[in-house]
Amino acid sequence: IIKSTLWLLLLHRHTVSSMEHHQHANFSPLLCNGNFSMNCVPLNVADVKSSVYVVPCGKCQVLTETVNFVGGLNVEGHLQILPPVNVTSELSIQAPFIFVQGKLTVDMESVSFAERRGSIHIELVEGNGTDIQMVPHAENSIACGDPTWC
């Protein structure tokens, strides 16, 4: 159980992946993600509603615009966050929590994105004051002792 709280994250270049931390809490890399070689499609911010937004396992989505994940973010697949092209622009992401069961990539220095010079601002904002329970992907449903939440 995670208490909603206020945090500020400033990221320059980082990847978070369940592949790197699979020994923690008996979690295993999700087989539906293979080796994360899937093609990426743009994340449509119009699809972000008040419930938890899930990047599905086996899918890759690219975020290139500001979004408020009001209900939180659960990355089961791969979410790639790209900085804006304009150096004076900022991509802002707000969420009361971010769960990474797959892979989250924030890469400001990649050669393929050298023309992107804007900044990325990720802010974990205070939620509605209720406890948040992480629901593990079905492949890891026994990792927390209770198959319905951690």
PDB file of C-alpha atoms in Angstrom:
ATOM      1  CA  ILE A   1       0.000   0.000   0.000  1.00  0.00           C
ATOM      2  CA  ILE A   2       1.379   3.375  -0.992  1.00  0.00           C
ATOM      3  CA  LYS A   3       0.174   6.591   0.619  1.00  0.00           C
ATOM      4  CA  SER A   4      -0.488   9.401  -1.809  1.00  0.00           C
ATOM      5  CA  THR A   5       2.147  12.041  -1.292  1.00  0.00           C
ATOM      6  CA  LEU A   6       3.819  14.956  -3.027  1.00  0.00           C
ATOM      7  CA  TRP A   7       7.109  14.342  -4.848  1.00  0.00           C
ATOM      8  CA  LEU A   8       9.070  16.116  -7.525  1.00  0.00           C
ATOM      9  CA  LEU A   9      11.289  14.236  -9.947  1.00  0.00           C
ATOM     10  CA  LEU A  10      13.721  15.839 -12.348  1.00  0.00           C
ATOM     11  CA  LEU A  11      15.004  13.314 -14.866  1.00  0.00           C
ATOM     12  CA  HIS A  12      17.744  13.815 -17.432  1.00  0.00           C
ATOM     13  CA  ARG A  13      18.349  10.308 -18.750  1.00  0.00           C
ATOM     14  CA  HIS A  14      16.985   7.186 -17.167  1.00  0.00           C
ATOM     15  CA  THR A  15      15.380   3.841 -17.870  1.00  0.00           C
ATOM     16  CA  VAL A  16      13.395   1.887 -15.331  1.00  0.00           C
ATOM     17  CA  SER A  17      12.652  -1.715 -16.212  1.00  0.00           C
ATOM     18  CA  SER A  18      11.311  -4.800 -14.474  1.00  0.00           C
ATOM     19  CA  MET A  19      14.083  -6.651 -16.343  1.00  0.00           C
ATOM     20  CA  GLU A  20      16.650  -4.959 -14.074  1.00  0.00           C
ATOM     21  CA  HIS A  21      14.815  -5.472 -10.792  1.00  0.00           C
ATOM     22  CA  HIS A  22      13.125  -8.825 -11.289  1.00  0.00           C
ATOM     23  CA  GLN A  23      14.420 -10.326  -8.038  1.00  0.00           C
ATOM     24  CA  HIS A  24      12.631  -7.736  -5.896  1.00  0.00           C
ATOM     25  CA  ALA A  25       9.460  -9.035  -4.211  1.00  0.00           C
ATOM     26  CA  ASN A  26       9.507 -12.189  -6.397  1.00  0.00           C
ATOM     27  CA  PHE A  27       8.565 -10.271  -9.538  1.00  0.00           C
ATOM     28  CA  SER A  28       9.670 -11.676 -12.882  1.00  0.00           C
ATOM     29  CA  PRO A  29      10.037  -9.896 -16.224  1.00  0.00           C
ATOM     30  CA  LEU A  30       6.736 -10.076 -18.087  1.00  0.00           C
ATOM     31  CA  LEU A  31       6.954 -12.598 -20.914  1.00  0.00           C
ATOM     32  CA  CYS A  32       4.395 -10.649 -22.954  1.00  0.00           C
ATOM     33  CA  ASN A  33       7.024  -7.915 -23.388  1.00  0.00           C
ATOM     34  CA  GLY A  34       9.574 -10.261 -24.983  1.00  0.00           C
ATOM     35  CA  ASN A  35      12.801  -8.267 -25.225  1.00  0.00           C
ATOM     36  CA  PHE A  36      10.980  -4.916 -25.691  1.00  0.00           C
ATOM     37  CA  SER A  37      11.536  -4.976 -29.456  1.00  0.00           C
ATOM     38  CA  MET A  38       7.937  -3.996 -30.289  1.00  0.00           C
ATOM     39  CA  ASN A  39       7.179  -1.001 -32.511  1.00  0.00           C
ATOM     40  CA  CYS A  40       6.147   2.134 -30.631  1.00  0.00           C
ATOM     41  CA  VAL A  41       2.980   4.123 -31.335  1.00  0.00           C
ATOM     42  CA  PRO A  42       2.084   7.594 -30.037  1.00  0.00           C
ATOM     43  CA  LEU A  43       0.225   7.764 -26.734  1.00  0.00           C
ATOM     44  CA  ASN A  44      -3.041   9.584 -27.406  1.00  0.00           C
ATOM     45  CA  VAL A  45      -3.524  11.900 -24.395  1.00  0.00           C
ATOM     46  CA  ALA A  46      -7.252  12.037 -25.229  1.00  0.00           C
ATOM     47  CA  ASP A  47      -7.376   8.407 -24.002  1.00  0.00           C
ATOM     48  CA  VAL A  48      -6.176   9.457 -20.527  1.00  0.00           C
ATOM     49  CA  LYS A  49      -9.232   9.538 -18.257  1.00  0.00           C
ATOM     50  CA  SER A  50      -9.736   9.781 -14.484  1.00  0.00           C
ATOM     51  CA  SER A  51      -8.984   6.079 -13.945  1.00  0.00           C
ATOM     52  CA  VAL A  52      -5.511   4.508 -13.913  1.00  0.00           C
ATOM     53  CA  TYR A  53      -3.915   4.705 -17.375  1.00  0.00           C
ATOM     54  CA  VAL A  54      -2.282   1.398 -18.340  1.00  0.00           C
ATOM     55  CA  VAL A  55       0.371   0.954 -21.010  1.00  0.00           C
ATOM     56  CA  PRO A  56      -0.487  -2.668 -21.909  1.00  0.00           C
ATOM     57  CA  CYS A  57       2.055  -5.464 -21.729  1.00  0.00           C
ATOM     58  CA  GLY A  58       3.506  -6.212 -25.163  1.00  0.00           C
ATOM     59  CA  LYS A  59       2.845  -2.635 -26.359  1.00  0.00           C
ATOM     60  CA  CYS A  60       5.100   0.401 -26.649  1.00  0.00           C
ATOM     61  CA  GLN A  61       3.750   3.937 -26.473  1.00  0.00           C
ATOM     62  CA  VAL A  62       5.624   7.194 -27.011  1.00  0.00           C
ATOM     63  CA  LEU A  63       4.667  10.296 -25.033  1.00  0.00           C
ATOM     64  CA  THR A  64       5.537  13.611 -26.693  1.00  0.00           C
ATOM     65  CA  GLU A  65       3.102  16.051 -25.073  1.00  0.00           C
ATOM     66  CA  THR A  66       2.076  17.270 -21.632  1.00  0.00           C
ATOM     67  CA  VAL A  67      -0.408  15.070 -19.781  1.00  0.00           C
ATOM     68  CA  ASN A  68      -1.988  14.740 -16.340  1.00  0.00           C
ATOM     69  CA  PHE A  69      -2.535  11.098 -15.420  1.00  0.00           C
ATOM     70  CA  VAL A  70      -5.219  12.026 -12.873  1.00  0.00           C
ATOM     71  CA  GLY A  71      -5.891   8.394 -11.942  1.00  0.00           C
ATOM     72  CA  GLY A  72      -2.231   7.359 -11.979  1.00  0.00           C
ATOM     73  CA  LEU A  73      -0.001   5.512 -14.438  1.00  0.00           C
ATOM     74  CA  ASN A  74       0.711   1.777 -14.637  1.00  0.00           C
ATOM     75  CA  VAL A  75       3.386   0.806 -17.179  1.00  0.00           C
ATOM     76  CA  GLU A  76       3.110  -2.905 -17.965  1.00  0.00           C
ATOM     77  CA  GLY A  77       4.584  -2.572 -21.481  1.00  0.00           C
ATOM     78  CA  HIS A  78       7.056   0.131 -22.550  1.00  0.00           C
ATOM     79  CA  LEU A  79       6.510   3.885 -22.198  1.00  0.00           C
ATOM     80  CA  GLN A  80       9.067   6.063 -23.943  1.00  0.00           C
ATOM     81  CA  ILE A  81       9.031   9.753 -22.993  1.00  0.00           C
ATOM     82  CA  LEU A  82      10.567  12.116 -25.535  1.00  0.00           C
ATOM     83  CA  PRO A  83      11.513  15.739 -24.861  1.00  0.00           C
ATOM     84  CA  PRO A  84      10.036  18.554 -26.968  1.00  0.00           C
ATOM     85  CA  VAL A  85      11.976  19.737 -30.034  1.00  0.00           C
ATOM     86  CA  ASN A  86      12.075  23.415 -29.005  1.00  0.00           C
ATOM     87  CA  VAL A  87      14.726  24.177 -26.365  1.00  0.00           C
ATOM     88  CA  THR A  88      12.357  26.542 -24.543  1.00  0.00           C
ATOM     89  CA  SER A  89       9.514  23.984 -24.389  1.00  0.00           C
ATOM     90  CA  GLU A  90       8.698  21.633 -21.534  1.00  0.00           C
ATOM     91  CA  LEU A  91       6.825  18.339 -21.508  1.00  0.00           C
ATOM     92  CA  SER A  92       5.075  18.077 -18.149  1.00  0.00           C
ATOM     93  CA  ILE A  93       3.706  14.858 -16.645  1.00  0.00           C
ATOM     94  CA  GLN A  94       1.658  14.753 -13.464  1.00  0.00           C
ATOM     95  CA  ALA A  95       0.406  11.651 -11.665  1.00  0.00           C
ATOM     96  CA  PRO A  96      -0.395  10.632  -8.085  1.00  0.00           C
ATOM     97  CA  PHE A  97       1.670   7.459  -8.697  1.00  0.00           C
ATOM     98  CA  ILE A  98       3.630   5.649 -11.400  1.00  0.00           C
ATOM     99  CA  PHE A  99       3.975   1.850 -11.289  1.00  0.00           C
ATOM    100  CA  VAL A 100       6.546   0.313 -13.640  1.00  0.00           C
ATOM    101  CA  GLN A 101       5.994  -3.392 -14.254  1.00  0.00           C
ATOM    102  CA  GLY A 102       7.499  -3.195 -17.748  1.00  0.00           C
ATOM    103  CA  LYS A 103       9.842  -0.440 -18.946  1.00  0.00           C
ATOM    104  CA  LEU A 104       9.828   3.365 -18.660  1.00  0.00           C
ATOM    105  CA  THR A 105      12.417   5.259 -20.719  1.00  0.00           C
ATOM    106  CA  VAL A 106      13.263   8.947 -20.400  1.00  0.00           C
ATOM    107  CA  ASP A 107      16.181   9.688 -22.681  1.00  0.00           C
ATOM    108  CA  MET A 108      17.354  13.264 -23.163  1.00  0.00           C
ATOM    109  CA  GLU A 109      20.761  12.402 -24.638  1.00  0.00           C
ATOM    110  CA  SER A 110      20.135   9.675 -27.216  1.00  0.00           C
ATOM    111  CA  VAL A 111      21.778  10.310 -30.596  1.00  0.00           C
ATOM    112  CA  SER A 112      18.508   9.556 -32.409  1.00  0.00           C
ATOM    113  CA  PHE A 113      16.799  12.317 -30.447  1.00  0.00           C
ATOM    114  CA  ALA A 114      19.617  14.862 -30.674  1.00  0.00           C
ATOM    115  CA  GLU A 115      17.312  17.399 -32.322  1.00  0.00           C
ATOM    116  CA  ARG A 116      15.019  17.330 -29.268  1.00  0.00           C
ATOM    117  CA  ARG A 117      16.274  20.012 -26.868  1.00  0.00           C
ATOM    118  CA  GLY A 118      13.272  20.747 -24.617  1.00  0.00           C
ATOM    119  CA  SER A 119      12.920  19.612 -21.024  1.00  0.00           C
ATOM    120  CA  ILE A 120      10.835  16.986 -19.256  1.00  0.00           C
ATOM    121  CA  HIS A 121       9.212  17.634 -15.894  1.00  0.00           C
ATOM    122  CA  ILE A 122       7.661  14.697 -13.995  1.00  0.00           C
ATOM    123  CA  GLU A 123       5.755  15.528 -10.851  1.00  0.00           C
ATOM    124  CA  LEU A 124       4.141  13.045  -8.487  1.00  0.00           C
ATOM    125  CA  VAL A 125       1.226  15.015  -7.100  1.00  0.00           C
ATOM    126  CA  GLU A 126      -0.891  14.473  -4.042  1.00  0.00           C
ATOM    127  CA  GLY A 127      -3.809  12.184  -4.760  1.00  0.00           C
ATOM    128  CA  ASN A 128      -7.184  12.123  -3.098  1.00  0.00           C
ATOM    129  CA  GLY A 129      -5.762  10.888   0.214  1.00  0.00           C
ATOM    130  CA  THR A 130      -6.756   7.244  -0.204  1.00  0.00           C
ATOM    131  CA  ASP A 131      -4.379   4.311  -0.147  1.00  0.00           C
ATOM    132  CA  ILE A 132      -3.150   3.095  -3.539  1.00  0.00           C
ATOM    133  CA  GLN A 133      -2.845  -0.620  -4.179  1.00  0.00           C
ATOM    134  CA  MET A 134      -0.649  -1.876  -6.989  1.00  0.00           C
ATOM    135  CA  VAL A 135      -2.355  -4.643  -8.959  1.00  0.00           C
ATOM    136  CA  PRO A 136       0.349  -6.902 -10.406  1.00  0.00           C
ATOM    137  CA  HIS A 137       0.101  -8.088 -14.019  1.00  0.00           C
ATOM    138  CA  ALA A 138      -1.431 -11.586 -14.258  1.00  0.00           C
ATOM    139  CA  GLU A 139       2.024 -13.103 -14.928  1.00  0.00           C
ATOM    140  CA  ASN A 140       3.162 -11.839 -11.494  1.00  0.00           C
ATOM    141  CA  SER A 141      -0.109 -12.290  -9.625  1.00  0.00           C
ATOM    142  CA  ILE A 142       1.487 -14.425  -6.893  1.00  0.00           C
ATOM    143  CA  ALA A 143       4.508 -12.138  -6.364  1.00  0.00           C
ATOM    144  CA  CYS A 144       2.872 -10.152  -3.563  1.00  0.00           C
ATOM    145  CA  GLY A 145       1.327 -13.019  -1.607  1.00  0.00           C
ATOM    146  CA  ASP A 146      -2.148 -11.761  -2.512  1.00  0.00           C
ATOM    147  CA  PRO A 147      -2.942 -12.214  -6.242  1.00  0.00           C
ATOM    148  CA  THR A 148      -5.160  -9.130  -6.370  1.00  0.00           C
ATOM    149  CA  TRP A 149      -2.864  -6.383  -5.008  1.00  0.00           C
ATOM    150  CA  CYS A 150       0.496  -5.527  -3.381  1.00  0.00           C
TER     151      CYS A 150
END
